[in-house]
PDB file of C-alpha atoms in Angstrom:
ATOM      1  CA  MET A 986     100.179 102.739  71.517  1.00 42.00           C
ATOM      2  CA  LYS A 987      97.926  99.823  72.233  1.00 43.00           C
ATOM      3  CA  ARG A 988      96.238  99.759  75.458  1.00 45.00           C
ATOM      4  CA  ASN A 989      97.517  96.627  76.693  1.00 47.00           C
ATOM      5  CA  LEU A 990     101.096  98.093  75.971  1.00 43.00           C
ATOM      6  CA  LYS A 991     100.202 101.470  77.617  1.00 53.00           C
ATOM      7  CA  SER A 992      98.898  99.976  80.491  1.00 53.00           C
ATOM      8  CA  ALA A 993     102.219  97.816  80.890  1.00 45.00           C
ATOM      9  CA  VAL A 994     104.191 100.836  80.612  1.00 48.00           C
ATOM     10  CA  TYR A 995     102.512 103.027  83.114  1.00 51.00           C
ATOM     11  CA  LYS A 996     102.412 100.038  85.282  1.00 50.00           C
ATOM     12  CA  HIS A 997     106.196  99.847  84.790  1.00 45.00           C
ATOM     13  CA  LEU A 998     106.332 103.551  85.400  1.00 49.00           C
ATOM     14  CA  ASN A 999     104.106 103.068  88.753  1.00 49.00           C
ATOM     15  CA  PHE A1000     106.983 100.671  89.909  1.00 43.00           C
ATOM     16  CA  VAL A1001     110.316 102.174  89.277  1.00 45.00           C
ATOM     17  CA  ASN A1002     109.353 105.613  90.029  1.00 55.00           C
ATOM     18  CA  ASP A1003     108.035 107.132  93.200  1.00 76.00           C
ATOM     19  CA  PHE A1004     107.018 110.253  91.430  1.00 89.00           C
ATOM     20  CA  GLN A1005     104.862 109.909  88.251  1.00 90.00           C
ATOM     21  CA  ASN A1006     105.049 112.853  85.804  1.00 91.00           C
ATOM     22  CA  PHE A1007     102.816 112.789  83.054  1.00 89.00           C
ATOM     23  CA  PHE A1008     105.022 115.122  81.230  1.00 88.00           C
ATOM     24  CA  ASP A1009     107.690 112.240  81.036  1.00 85.00           C
ATOM     25  CA  PHE A1010     104.991 109.630  79.892  1.00 85.00           C
ATOM     26  CA  PRO A1011     105.884 107.921  76.541  1.00 81.00           C
ATOM     27  CA  ASP A1012     102.887 108.875  74.855  1.00 83.00           C
ATOM     28  CA  PHE A1013     102.798 112.355  76.101  1.00 84.00           C
ATOM     29  CA  ARG A1014     102.827 113.567  72.461  1.00 83.00           C
ATOM     30  CA  GLU A1015      99.830 111.961  71.994  1.00 85.00           C
ATOM     31  CA  MET A1016      97.998 113.407  74.998  1.00 88.00           C
ATOM     32  CA  ARG A1017      99.342 116.943  74.834  1.00 88.00           C
ATOM     33  CA  PRO A1018      96.762 118.431  72.348  1.00 89.00           C
ATOM     34  CA  ILE A1019      93.914 117.045  74.615  1.00 92.00           C
ATOM     35  CA  ILE A1020      95.865 118.650  77.469  1.00 93.00           C
ATOM     36  CA  ARG A1021      96.384 121.946  75.836  1.00 91.00           C
ATOM     37  CA  GLU A1022      92.834 122.115  74.942  1.00 92.00           C
ATOM     38  CA  ALA A1023      91.747 122.026  78.434  1.00 94.00           C
ATOM     39  CA  VAL A1024      94.286 124.368  79.375  1.00 94.00           C
ATOM     40  CA  GLN A1025      92.794 126.819  76.921  1.00 92.00           C
ATOM     41  CA  GLN A1026      89.665 126.203  78.636  1.00 93.00           C
ATOM     42  CA  LEU A1027      91.012 126.882  81.995  1.00 94.00           C
ATOM     43  CA  ALA A1028      92.506 130.062  80.881  1.00 91.00           C
ATOM     44  CA  LYS A1029      89.333 131.298  79.565  1.00 91.00           C
ATOM     45  CA  ASP A1030      87.610 130.399  82.307  1.00 90.00           C
ATOM     46  CA  SER A1031      90.098 132.424  84.252  1.00 87.00           C
ATOM     47  CA  PHE A1032      88.521 135.499  82.761  1.00 84.00           C
ATOM     48  CA  SER A1033      85.316 137.036  84.540  1.00 78.00           C
ATOM     49  CA  GLN A1034      84.395 139.143  81.229  1.00 79.00           C
ATOM     50  CA  SER A1035      85.068 138.535  77.361  1.00 81.00           C
ATOM     51  CA  VAL A1036      88.582 138.878  76.518  1.00 78.00           C
ATOM     52  CA  LEU A1037      90.602 139.083  73.388  1.00 78.00           C
ATOM     53  CA  PRO A1038      92.303 135.408  72.098  1.00 80.00           C
ATOM     54  CA  VAL A1039      95.832 136.743  72.198  1.00 77.00           C
ATOM     55  CA  LYS A1040      95.199 137.436  76.036  1.00 78.00           C
ATOM     56  CA  ILE A1041      93.518 133.710  76.691  1.00 85.00           C
ATOM     57  CA  GLU A1042      96.546 132.710  74.402  1.00 82.00           C
ATOM     58  CA  HIS A1043      98.924 134.398  76.887  1.00 80.00           C
ATOM     59  CA  GLN A1044      97.282 132.941  80.153  1.00 86.00           C
ATOM     60  CA  ALA A1045      97.253 129.330  78.637  1.00 88.00           C
ATOM     61  CA  LEU A1046     100.791 129.386  78.024  1.00 84.00           C
ATOM     62  CA  ALA A1047     101.447 130.690  81.693  1.00 86.00           C
ATOM     63  CA  ILE A1048      99.172 127.718  82.814  1.00 91.00           C
ATOM     64  CA  GLU A1049     101.018 125.345  80.600  1.00 89.00           C
ATOM     65  CA  GLN A1050     104.397 126.626  81.816  1.00 85.00           C
ATOM     66  CA  GLN A1051     103.279 126.271  85.576  1.00 89.00           C
ATOM     67  CA  LEU A1052     102.300 122.908  85.491  1.00 93.00           C
ATOM     68  CA  GLU A1053     105.475 121.919  83.841  1.00 90.00           C
ATOM     69  CA  ARG A1054     108.007 123.477  85.714  1.00 89.00           C
ATOM     70  CA  GLU A1055     106.329 123.582  89.099  1.00 92.00           C
ATOM     71  CA  THR A1056     106.030 119.584  88.450  1.00 93.00           C
ATOM     72  CA  ARG A1057     109.431 119.299  87.614  1.00 91.00           C
ATOM     73  CA  LYS A1058     110.623 121.175  90.484  1.00 91.00           C
ATOM     74  CA  TYR A1059     108.634 119.014  93.211  1.00 92.00           C
ATOM     75  CA  GLN A1060     109.533 115.696  91.476  1.00 91.00           C
ATOM     76  CA  GLN A1061     113.272 116.690  91.697  1.00 89.00           C
ATOM     77  CA  GLN A1062     113.047 117.865  95.222  1.00 91.00           C
ATOM     78  CA  GLY A1063     111.419 114.879  96.189  1.00 91.00           C
ATOM     79  CA  GLY A1064     109.226 116.593  98.722  1.00 92.00           C
ATOM     80  CA  PHE A1065     108.173 120.226  99.489  1.00 91.00           C
ATOM     81  CA  TYR A1066     109.484 122.920 101.762  1.00 88.00           C
ATOM     82  CA  PRO A1067     107.330 124.816 104.460  1.00 84.00           C
ATOM     83  CA  ASN A1068     107.311 127.847 102.605  1.00 85.00           C
ATOM     84  CA  GLN A1069     106.108 126.020  99.374  1.00 87.00           C
ATOM     85  CA  GLN A1070     102.856 124.558 100.937  1.00 85.00           C
ATOM     86  CA  SER A1071     100.658 127.162  99.738  1.00 82.00           C
ATOM     87  CA  GLU A1072     102.148 127.019  96.174  1.00 87.00           C
ATOM     88  CA  LEU A1073     102.146 123.212  96.155  1.00 91.00           C
ATOM     89  CA  HIS A1074      98.346 123.224  97.440  1.00 88.00           C
ATOM     90  CA  ASN A1075      97.545 125.528  94.095  1.00 87.00           C
ATOM     91  CA  LEU A1076      99.291 123.297  92.270  1.00 93.00           C
ATOM     92  CA  ILE A1077      97.112 120.416  93.142  1.00 93.00           C
ATOM     93  CA  ARG A1078      93.846 122.376  92.466  1.00 90.00           C
ATOM     94  CA  LEU A1079      95.154 123.227  89.409  1.00 94.00           C
ATOM     95  CA  TYR A1080      95.525 119.672  88.204  1.00 95.00           C
ATOM     96  CA  THR A1081      92.004 119.223  89.807  1.00 94.00           C
ATOM     97  CA  ASN A1082      90.717 121.908  87.743  1.00 94.00           C
ATOM     98  CA  LEU A1083      92.509 120.283  85.097  1.00 96.00           C
ATOM     99  CA  LEU A1084      91.051 116.745  85.365  1.00 95.00           C
ATOM    100  CA  GLN A1085      87.507 118.126  85.790  1.00 95.00           C
ATOM    101  CA  THR A1086      88.015 120.043  82.311  1.00 95.00           C
ATOM    102  CA  ILE A1087      88.811 116.926  80.531  1.00 95.00           C
ATOM    103  CA  SER A1088      86.152 115.033  82.223  1.00 94.00           C
ATOM    104  CA  LYS A1089      83.422 117.279  80.859  1.00 93.00           C
ATOM    105  CA  ARG A1090      84.085 116.363  77.299  1.00 91.00           C
ATOM    106  CA  LYS A1091      81.102 114.790  75.269  1.00 89.00           C
ATOM    107  CA  ILE A1092      82.789 111.729  74.640  1.00 89.00           C
ATOM    108  CA  ILE A1093      85.033 109.820  77.066  1.00 91.00           C
ATOM    109  CA  ASP A1094      86.843 107.048  74.886  1.00 90.00           C
ATOM    110  CA  GLN A1095      89.910 105.006  75.856  1.00 90.00           C
ATOM    111  CA  GLU A1096      92.455 107.644  74.842  1.00 89.00           C
ATOM    112  CA  ILE A1097      90.600 110.224  77.277  1.00 91.00           C
ATOM    113  CA  GLU A1098      90.441 107.647  80.154  1.00 93.00           C
ATOM    114  CA  ASP A1099      94.202 107.158  79.612  1.00 91.00           C
ATOM    115  CA  ILE A1100      94.941 110.841  79.406  1.00 93.00           C
ATOM    116  CA  ILE A1101      92.681 111.635  83.093  1.00 94.00           C
ATOM    117  CA  TYR A1102      94.612 108.198  84.588  1.00 93.00           C
ATOM    118  CA  ALA A1103      97.852 109.803  83.531  1.00 92.00           C
ATOM    119  CA  VAL A1104      97.046 113.364  84.968  1.00 94.00           C
ATOM    120  CA  ASN A1105      95.427 111.929  87.981  1.00 94.00           C
ATOM    121  CA  GLN A1106      98.807 109.532  88.679  1.00 92.00           C
ATOM    122  CA  THR A1107     100.946 112.976  88.648  1.00 94.00           C
ATOM    123  CA  ARG A1108      97.857 114.829  91.047  1.00 94.00           C
ATOM    124  CA  LYS A1109      98.591 112.070  93.286  1.00 93.00           C
ATOM    125  CA  SER A1110     102.477 112.118  93.377  1.00 94.00           C
ATOM    126  CA  LEU A1111     102.118 115.590  94.406  1.00 94.00           C
ATOM    127  CA  ARG A1112      99.451 115.130  96.993  1.00 92.00           C
ATOM    128  CA  GLU A1113     102.009 112.376  98.433  1.00 91.00           C
ATOM    129  CA  LEU A1114     105.094 114.315  98.696  1.00 92.00           C
ATOM    130  CA  LYS A1115     106.827 114.520 102.106  1.00 91.00           C
ATOM    131  CA  GLY A1116     107.642 117.590 103.870  1.00 91.00           C
ATOM    132  CA  LEU A1117     111.375 118.711 103.707  1.00 90.00           C
ATOM    133  CA  GLU A1118     113.260 120.946 106.228  1.00 89.00           C
ATOM    134  CA  GLY A1119     114.553 124.470 105.184  1.00 86.00           C
ATOM    135  CA  SER A1120     113.155 126.735 102.548  1.00 83.00           C
ATOM    136  CA  GLY A1121     112.697 126.162  98.605  1.00 84.00           C
ATOM    137  CA  PRO A1122     112.383 128.457  95.537  1.00 84.00           C
ATOM    138  CA  LEU A1123     109.144 129.651  94.531  1.00 81.00           C
ATOM    139  CA  TYR A1124     107.816 129.646  90.995  1.00 79.00           C
ATOM    140  CA  GLU A1125     107.791 132.822  89.462  1.00 65.00           C
ATOM    141  CA  ASP A1126     105.185 133.277  86.725  1.00 53.00           C
ATOM    142  CA  ASN A1127     105.289 135.920  83.775  1.00 44.00           C
ATOM    143  CA  GLN A1128     101.570 136.469  83.135  1.00 46.00           C
ATOM    144  CA  ASP A1129     101.426 139.772  84.673  1.00 50.00           C
ATOM    145  CA  LYS A1130     104.668 141.334  82.800  1.00 63.00           C
ATOM    146  CA  GLU A1131     104.048 144.323  81.057  1.00 79.00           C
ATOM    147  CA  LEU A1132     106.710 146.087  78.504  1.00 86.00           C
ATOM    148  CA  VAL A1133     109.853 147.315  80.108  1.00 86.00           C
ATOM    149  CA  PRO A1134     109.920 151.138  79.593  1.00 91.00           C
ATOM    150  CA  GLY A1135     112.935 152.005  77.171  1.00 94.00           C
ATOM    151  CA  THR A1136     113.609 148.711  76.069  1.00 94.00           C
ATOM    152  CA  PHE A1137     113.400 147.111  72.534  1.00 97.00           C
ATOM    153  CA  TYR A1138     110.192 145.842  72.636  1.00 96.00           C
ATOM    154  CA  ASP A1139     108.796 149.288  74.261  1.00 95.00           C
ATOM    155  CA  ILE A1140     110.394 151.200  71.376  1.00 97.00           C
ATOM    156  CA  VAL A1141     109.092 149.160  68.994  1.00 98.00           C
ATOM    157  CA  THR A1142     105.669 149.082  70.302  1.00 97.00           C
ATOM    158  CA  ARG A1143     105.187 152.833  70.673  1.00 97.00           C
ATOM    159  CA  GLN A1144     105.968 153.271  67.001  1.00 97.00           C
ATOM    160  CA  LEU A1145     103.491 150.734  66.071  1.00 97.00           C
ATOM    161  CA  ILE A1146     101.092 152.054  68.443  1.00 97.00           C
ATOM    162  CA  ARG A1147     100.729 155.840  66.771  1.00 97.00           C
ATOM    163  CA  PRO A1148      97.713 154.830  64.273  1.00 97.00           C
ATOM    164  CA  TYR A1149      95.844 154.133  67.330  1.00 97.00           C
ATOM    165  CA  LEU A1150      96.521 156.944  69.809  1.00 96.00           C
ATOM    166  CA  LEU A1151      93.335 159.118  70.692  1.00 95.00           C
ATOM    167  CA  ASN A1152      95.653 162.282  70.786  1.00 95.00           C
ATOM    168  CA  PRO A1153      98.809 161.464  68.555  1.00 93.00           C
ATOM    169  CA  ARG A1154     101.016 163.635  70.830  1.00 92.00           C
ATOM    170  CA  GLY A1155     100.168 161.808  73.899  1.00 93.00           C
ATOM    171  CA  LYS A1156     101.589 158.668  75.564  1.00 90.00           C
ATOM    172  CA  MET A1157     101.018 154.703  75.014  1.00 91.00           C
ATOM    173  CA  VAL A1158      98.814 155.130  78.088  1.00 87.00           C
ATOM    174  CA  PRO A1159      95.739 152.897  78.133  1.00 85.00           C
ATOM    175  CA  LYS A1160      93.078 156.028  78.279  1.00 89.00           C
ATOM    176  CA  ASN A1161      95.140 157.316  75.260  1.00 93.00           C
ATOM    177  CA  VAL A1162      94.853 153.864  73.122  1.00 92.00           C
ATOM    178  CA  ASN A1163      91.511 152.725  71.511  1.00 93.00           C
ATOM    179  CA  SER A1164      90.633 149.022  71.438  1.00 88.00           C
ATOM    180  CA  GLU A1165      92.381 148.095  68.278  1.00 92.00           C
ATOM    181  CA  GLY A1166      95.750 149.665  69.825  1.00 92.00           C
ATOM    182  CA  ARG A1167      95.289 147.992  72.965  1.00 88.00           C
ATOM    183  CA  GLN A1168      94.967 144.594  70.974  1.00 87.00           C
ATOM    184  CA  LEU A1169      98.273 145.406  69.590  1.00 93.00           C
ATOM    185  CA  VAL A1170     100.174 146.206  73.159  1.00 90.00           C
ATOM    186  CA  ILE A1171      98.651 142.778  74.492  1.00 85.00           C
ATOM    187  CA  GLN A1172     100.134 141.343  71.434  1.00 89.00           C
ATOM    188  CA  MET A1173     103.602 142.746  71.516  1.00 92.00           C
ATOM    189  CA  ILE A1174     103.674 141.732  75.064  1.00 87.00           C
ATOM    190  CA  THR A1175     102.810 138.102  74.164  1.00 83.00           C
ATOM    191  CA  TYR A1176     105.601 137.992  71.630  1.00 89.00           C
ATOM    192  CA  CYS A1177     107.828 139.759  74.077  1.00 87.00           C
ATOM    193  CA  TYR A1178     107.616 136.652  76.477  1.00 79.00           C
ATOM    194  CA  ARG A1179     106.636 133.843  74.025  1.00 81.00           C
ATOM    195  CA  ASP A1180     108.991 130.605  73.670  1.00 76.00           C
ATOM    196  CA  TRP A1181     109.004 130.554  69.947  1.00 85.00           C
ATOM    197  CA  ASP A1182     110.231 127.090  69.919  1.00 79.00           C
ATOM    198  CA  SER A1183     107.616 125.791  72.178  1.00 73.00           C
ATOM    199  CA  TYR A1184     104.949 127.618  70.223  1.00 79.00           C
ATOM    200  CA  LEU A1185     106.108 125.724  66.785  1.00 84.00           C
ATOM    201  CA  THR A1186     106.231 122.786  69.042  1.00 79.00           C
ATOM    202  CA  HIS A1187     102.293 123.155  69.538  1.00 75.00           C
ATOM    203  CA  GLN A1188     101.802 123.437  65.953  1.00 85.00           C
ATOM    204  CA  TYR A1189     103.577 120.517  64.979  1.00 86.00           C
ATOM    205  CA  ASP A1190     101.925 118.007  67.634  1.00 82.00           C
ATOM    206  CA  GLU A1191      98.488 119.406  66.264  1.00 83.00           C
ATOM    207  CA  GLN A1192      99.708 118.614  62.692  1.00 90.00           C
ATOM    208  CA  TYR A1193     100.927 115.323  63.844  1.00 88.00           C
ATOM    209  CA  ASN A1194      97.316 114.562  65.187  1.00 86.00           C
ATOM    210  CA  ILE A1195      95.763 115.837  62.015  1.00 90.00           C
ATOM    211  CA  LYS A1196      97.868 113.913  59.830  1.00 90.00           C
ATOM    212  CA  ASN A1197      97.076 110.577  61.846  1.00 88.00           C
ATOM    213  CA  GLU A1198      93.332 111.047  62.000  1.00 88.00           C
ATOM    214  CA  ARG A1199      91.274 108.656  60.216  1.00 89.00           C
ATOM    215  CA  GLY A1200      88.325 109.102  58.258  1.00 93.00           C
ATOM    216  CA  LEU A1201      89.027 112.595  56.812  1.00 94.00           C
ATOM    217  CA  THR A1202      87.990 113.115  53.388  1.00 95.00           C
ATOM    218  CA  SER A1203      90.556 115.173  51.274  1.00 95.00           C
ATOM    219  CA  ASN A1204      88.864 118.454  51.809  1.00 94.00           C
ATOM    220  CA  GLU A1205      88.395 117.963  55.308  1.00 95.00           C
ATOM    221  CA  TYR A1206      92.384 117.307  55.855  1.00 96.00           C
ATOM    222  CA  TYR A1207      93.314 120.331  53.932  1.00 97.00           C
ATOM    223  CA  ASP A1208      90.785 122.181  55.930  1.00 96.00           C
ATOM    224  CA  LYS A1209      92.045 121.419  59.145  1.00 94.00           C
ATOM    225  CA  LEU A1210      95.995 121.836  57.880  1.00 96.00           C
ATOM    226  CA  GLU A1211      95.081 125.295  56.530  1.00 96.00           C
ATOM    227  CA  GLU A1212      93.409 126.253  59.997  1.00 93.00           C
ATOM    228  CA  ASN A1213      96.308 124.785  61.671  1.00 91.00           C
ATOM    229  CA  GLU A1214      98.718 127.036  59.623  1.00 96.00           C
ATOM    230  CA  LEU A1215      96.462 130.119  59.705  1.00 94.00           C
ATOM    231  CA  LYS A1216      96.462 129.794  63.630  1.00 88.00           C
ATOM    232  CA  TYR A1217     100.281 129.487  64.194  1.00 90.00           C
ATOM    233  CA  ALA A1218     100.752 132.128  60.932  1.00 94.00           C
ATOM    234  CA  ASP A1219     102.228 134.672  63.475  1.00 93.00           C
ATOM    235  CA  HIS A1220     105.121 132.949  64.471  1.00 94.00           C
ATOM    236  CA  ALA A1221     106.095 135.302  61.072  1.00 96.00           C
ATOM    237  CA  TYR A1222     106.879 137.997  63.733  1.00 97.00           C
ATOM    238  CA  ALA A1223     109.558 136.070  65.076  1.00 95.00           C
ATOM    239  CA  GLU A1224     111.639 136.615  62.254  1.00 96.00           C
ATOM    240  CA  VAL A1225     110.340 140.142  61.842  1.00 97.00           C
ATOM    241  CA  ILE A1226     111.423 141.174  65.608  1.00 97.00           C
ATOM    242  CA  ALA A1227     114.807 139.014  65.323  1.00 96.00           C
ATOM    243  CA  ASP A1228     115.656 141.296  61.871  1.00 97.00           C
ATOM    244  CA  THR A1229     114.711 144.659  63.581  1.00 98.00           C
ATOM    245  CA  PHE A1230     116.661 143.584  67.108  1.00 97.00           C
ATOM    246  CA  ASN A1231     119.817 142.745  64.875  1.00 97.00           C
ATOM    247  CA  GLU A1232     119.387 145.853  62.807  1.00 98.00           C
ATOM    248  CA  PHE A1233     119.713 147.872  66.013  1.00 97.00           C
ATOM    249  CA  LYS A1234     122.437 146.108  67.455  1.00 96.00           C
ATOM    250  CA  LYS A1235     124.529 147.083  64.421  1.00 97.00           C
ATOM    251  CA  ILE A1236     123.777 150.506  64.655  1.00 97.00           C
ATOM    252  CA  LEU A1237     124.077 150.639  68.699  1.00 97.00           C
ATOM    253  CA  VAL A1238     126.860 148.386  68.934  1.00 96.00           C
ATOM    254  CA  PRO A1239     129.695 148.941  69.749  1.00 95.00           C
ATOM    255  CA  GLU A1240     129.634 152.618  68.969  1.00 95.00           C
ATOM    256  CA  TYR A1241     126.975 153.686  71.688  1.00 96.00           C
ATOM    257  CA  LEU A1242     126.948 150.639  73.757  1.00 94.00           C
ATOM    258  CA  ALA A1243     129.066 147.760  74.863  1.00 93.00           C
ATOM    259  CA  MET A1244     126.270 145.299  74.310  1.00 92.00           C
ATOM    260  CA  LEU A1245     122.502 145.196  73.627  1.00 93.00           C
ATOM    261  CA  ASP A1246     120.135 142.974  75.509  1.00 90.00           C
ATOM    262  CA  ILE A1247     116.450 142.440  73.844  1.00 91.00           C
ATOM    263  CA  MET A1248     114.619 142.371  77.357  1.00 86.00           C
ATOM    264  CA  SER A1249     116.781 145.035  79.711  1.00 85.00           C
ATOM    265  CA  THR A1250     118.661 147.424  77.879  1.00 91.00           C
ATOM    266  CA  ASN A1251     117.176 150.944  78.058  1.00 93.00           C
ATOM    267  CA  VAL A1252     117.579 151.971  74.509  1.00 96.00           C
ATOM    268  CA  GLU A1253     115.495 155.212  75.044  1.00 96.00           C
ATOM    269  CA  LYS A1254     118.242 156.936  77.097  1.00 95.00           C
ATOM    270  CA  ILE A1255     120.548 156.456  74.052  1.00 96.00           C
ATOM    271  CA  LEU A1256     118.028 157.871  71.755  1.00 96.00           C
ATOM    272  CA  ILE A1257     117.471 160.695  74.053  1.00 96.00           C
ATOM    273  CA  ARG A1258     121.496 161.361  74.066  1.00 96.00           C
ATOM    274  CA  TYR A1259     121.792 161.026  70.477  1.00 97.00           C
ATOM    275  CA  PRO A1260     118.467 161.937  68.702  1.00 96.00           C
ATOM    276  CA  ARG A1261     119.658 161.521  65.363  1.00 96.00           C
ATOM    277  CA  LEU A1262     119.537 157.763  65.840  1.00 97.00           C
ATOM    278  CA  ARG A1263     115.863 157.872  66.138  1.00 97.00           C
ATOM    279  CA  PRO A1264     114.646 158.480  62.624  1.00 97.00           C
ATOM    280  CA  GLN A1265     117.196 155.607  61.849  1.00 97.00           C
ATOM    281  CA  PHE A1266     115.157 153.298  64.112  1.00 98.00           C
ATOM    282  CA  ASN A1267     111.948 154.430  62.651  1.00 97.00           C
ATOM    283  CA  GLN A1268     113.021 153.449  59.258  1.00 98.00           C
ATOM    284  CA  VAL A1269     113.877 149.884  60.517  1.00 98.00           C
ATOM    285  CA  ILE A1270     110.859 149.333  62.459  1.00 98.00           C
ATOM    286  CA  ALA A1271     108.969 150.684  59.401  1.00 98.00           C
ATOM    287  CA  LYS A1272     110.350 148.482  56.858  1.00 98.00           C
ATOM    288  CA  ASN A1273     110.696 145.295  58.808  1.00 98.00           C
ATOM    289  CA  PHE A1274     107.006 145.563  60.139  1.00 98.00           C
ATOM    290  CA  LYS A1275     106.066 146.679  56.578  1.00 98.00           C
ATOM    291  CA  LEU A1276     103.983 149.905  57.868  1.00 98.00           C
ATOM    292  CA  ASP A1277     101.984 151.531  55.336  1.00 97.00           C
ATOM    293  CA  ALA A1278     101.205 155.352  54.991  1.00 97.00           C
ATOM    294  CA  HIS A1279      99.280 155.479  57.841  1.00 97.00           C
ATOM    295  CA  GLY A1280     101.825 153.509  60.439  1.00 97.00           C
ATOM    296  CA  LYS A1281      99.778 150.373  60.052  1.00 97.00           C
ATOM    297  CA  MET A1282     101.643 147.239  60.131  1.00 97.00           C
ATOM    298  CA  HIS A1283     100.976 144.483  57.385  1.00 98.00           C
ATOM    299  CA  VAL A1284     103.445 141.884  58.217  1.00 98.00           C
ATOM    300  CA  MET A1285     100.694 139.178  58.155  1.00 97.00           C
ATOM    301  CA  ASP A1286      99.263 139.876  54.760  1.00 97.00           C
ATOM    302  CA  GLU A1287     101.511 137.949  52.584  1.00 97.00           C
ATOM    303  CA  PRO A1288     102.019 134.888  55.149  1.00 97.00           C
ATOM    304  CA  LEU A1289      98.027 134.501  55.276  1.00 97.00           C
ATOM    305  CA  GLN A1290      97.433 134.848  51.712  1.00 97.00           C
ATOM    306  CA  ASP A1291     100.175 132.348  50.900  1.00 97.00           C
ATOM    307  CA  ILE A1292      98.590 129.863  52.997  1.00 97.00           C
ATOM    308  CA  LYS A1293      95.210 130.376  51.666  1.00 97.00           C
ATOM    309  CA  ASN A1294      96.528 129.761  48.172  1.00 97.00           C
ATOM    310  CA  LYS A1295      98.426 126.801  48.922  1.00 97.00           C
ATOM    311  CA  TYR A1296      95.477 124.866  50.438  1.00 97.00           C
ATOM    312  CA  ASN A1297      93.274 126.341  47.321  1.00 96.00           C
ATOM    313  CA  TYR A1298      95.430 124.995  45.110  1.00 96.00           C
ATOM    314  CA  TYR A1299      95.597 121.302  46.837  1.00 96.00           C
ATOM    315  CA  ARG A1300      91.840 121.444  47.201  1.00 95.00           C
ATOM    316  CA  GLU A1301      91.332 122.266  43.482  1.00 94.00           C
ATOM    317  CA  ASN A1302      94.275 119.690  42.118  1.00 94.00           C
ATOM    318  CA  PHE A1303      94.548 116.800  44.999  1.00 91.00           C
ATOM    319  CA  SER A1304      90.682 116.523  46.145  1.00 79.00           C
TER     320      SER A1304
END
């Protein structure tokens, strides 16, 4: 969008809306990769020591969801209730941290200035909210959630974790799981609460920006696209998880359960009552998660190799 047109649009928004939500700005799609990069940095900075990348991703997604959902809530309310005052203060502080992170970029060009302007307009709108009488809902974040014992994800994870147990006969508890196993548990928690549609939107946004980036050589272009696909390749798990759940459902419903909910149904109770079902479930998990003779999964082997082969072919034939 041209700068003068962008300014006109923002002035129009300023005129017609008391509350300016940058998530609704017309060029938010172009802004989002920069915003997301800053959110990733905020997520990384929130940990006092080095942590696994998947944990940073989990935290970044939680921050991004919090920003949008809380902002939209206050926009719709047109104010804040007394019990929301502390929450609103923390949200404004989060916007301040976001602005500071964006402002630390080495190059502040016109695009970055526009993003800073947009984010700051939303912060100003939050600061200017009026007090309301009564009480309102508080935001519930999911960042500290764990796998619910006995549910689908818990059953699957307990089988996948077996090769990483220090005591093979012991339980899936932190002190009995090696570092690789702990990473797997975090990975499964992430997949449990991940919004896969939003995740793919992130990928498409980044691809959009790569395809519109000027001055790239063919090899640089393919390198960036390959990096993007490798980064988001684990969306393959969405299909694996869906297939596994559907096979569980075919086994359990309606003979053993009236319905099966992926997040809340206690499957373990059924397995205790009908132990003959456990080998069936184990076989389903082993098949879909491509477990080898040692019980380690290989879901990503083929997708990652396919991506690498594709871009090697592009570089060899279209550079």
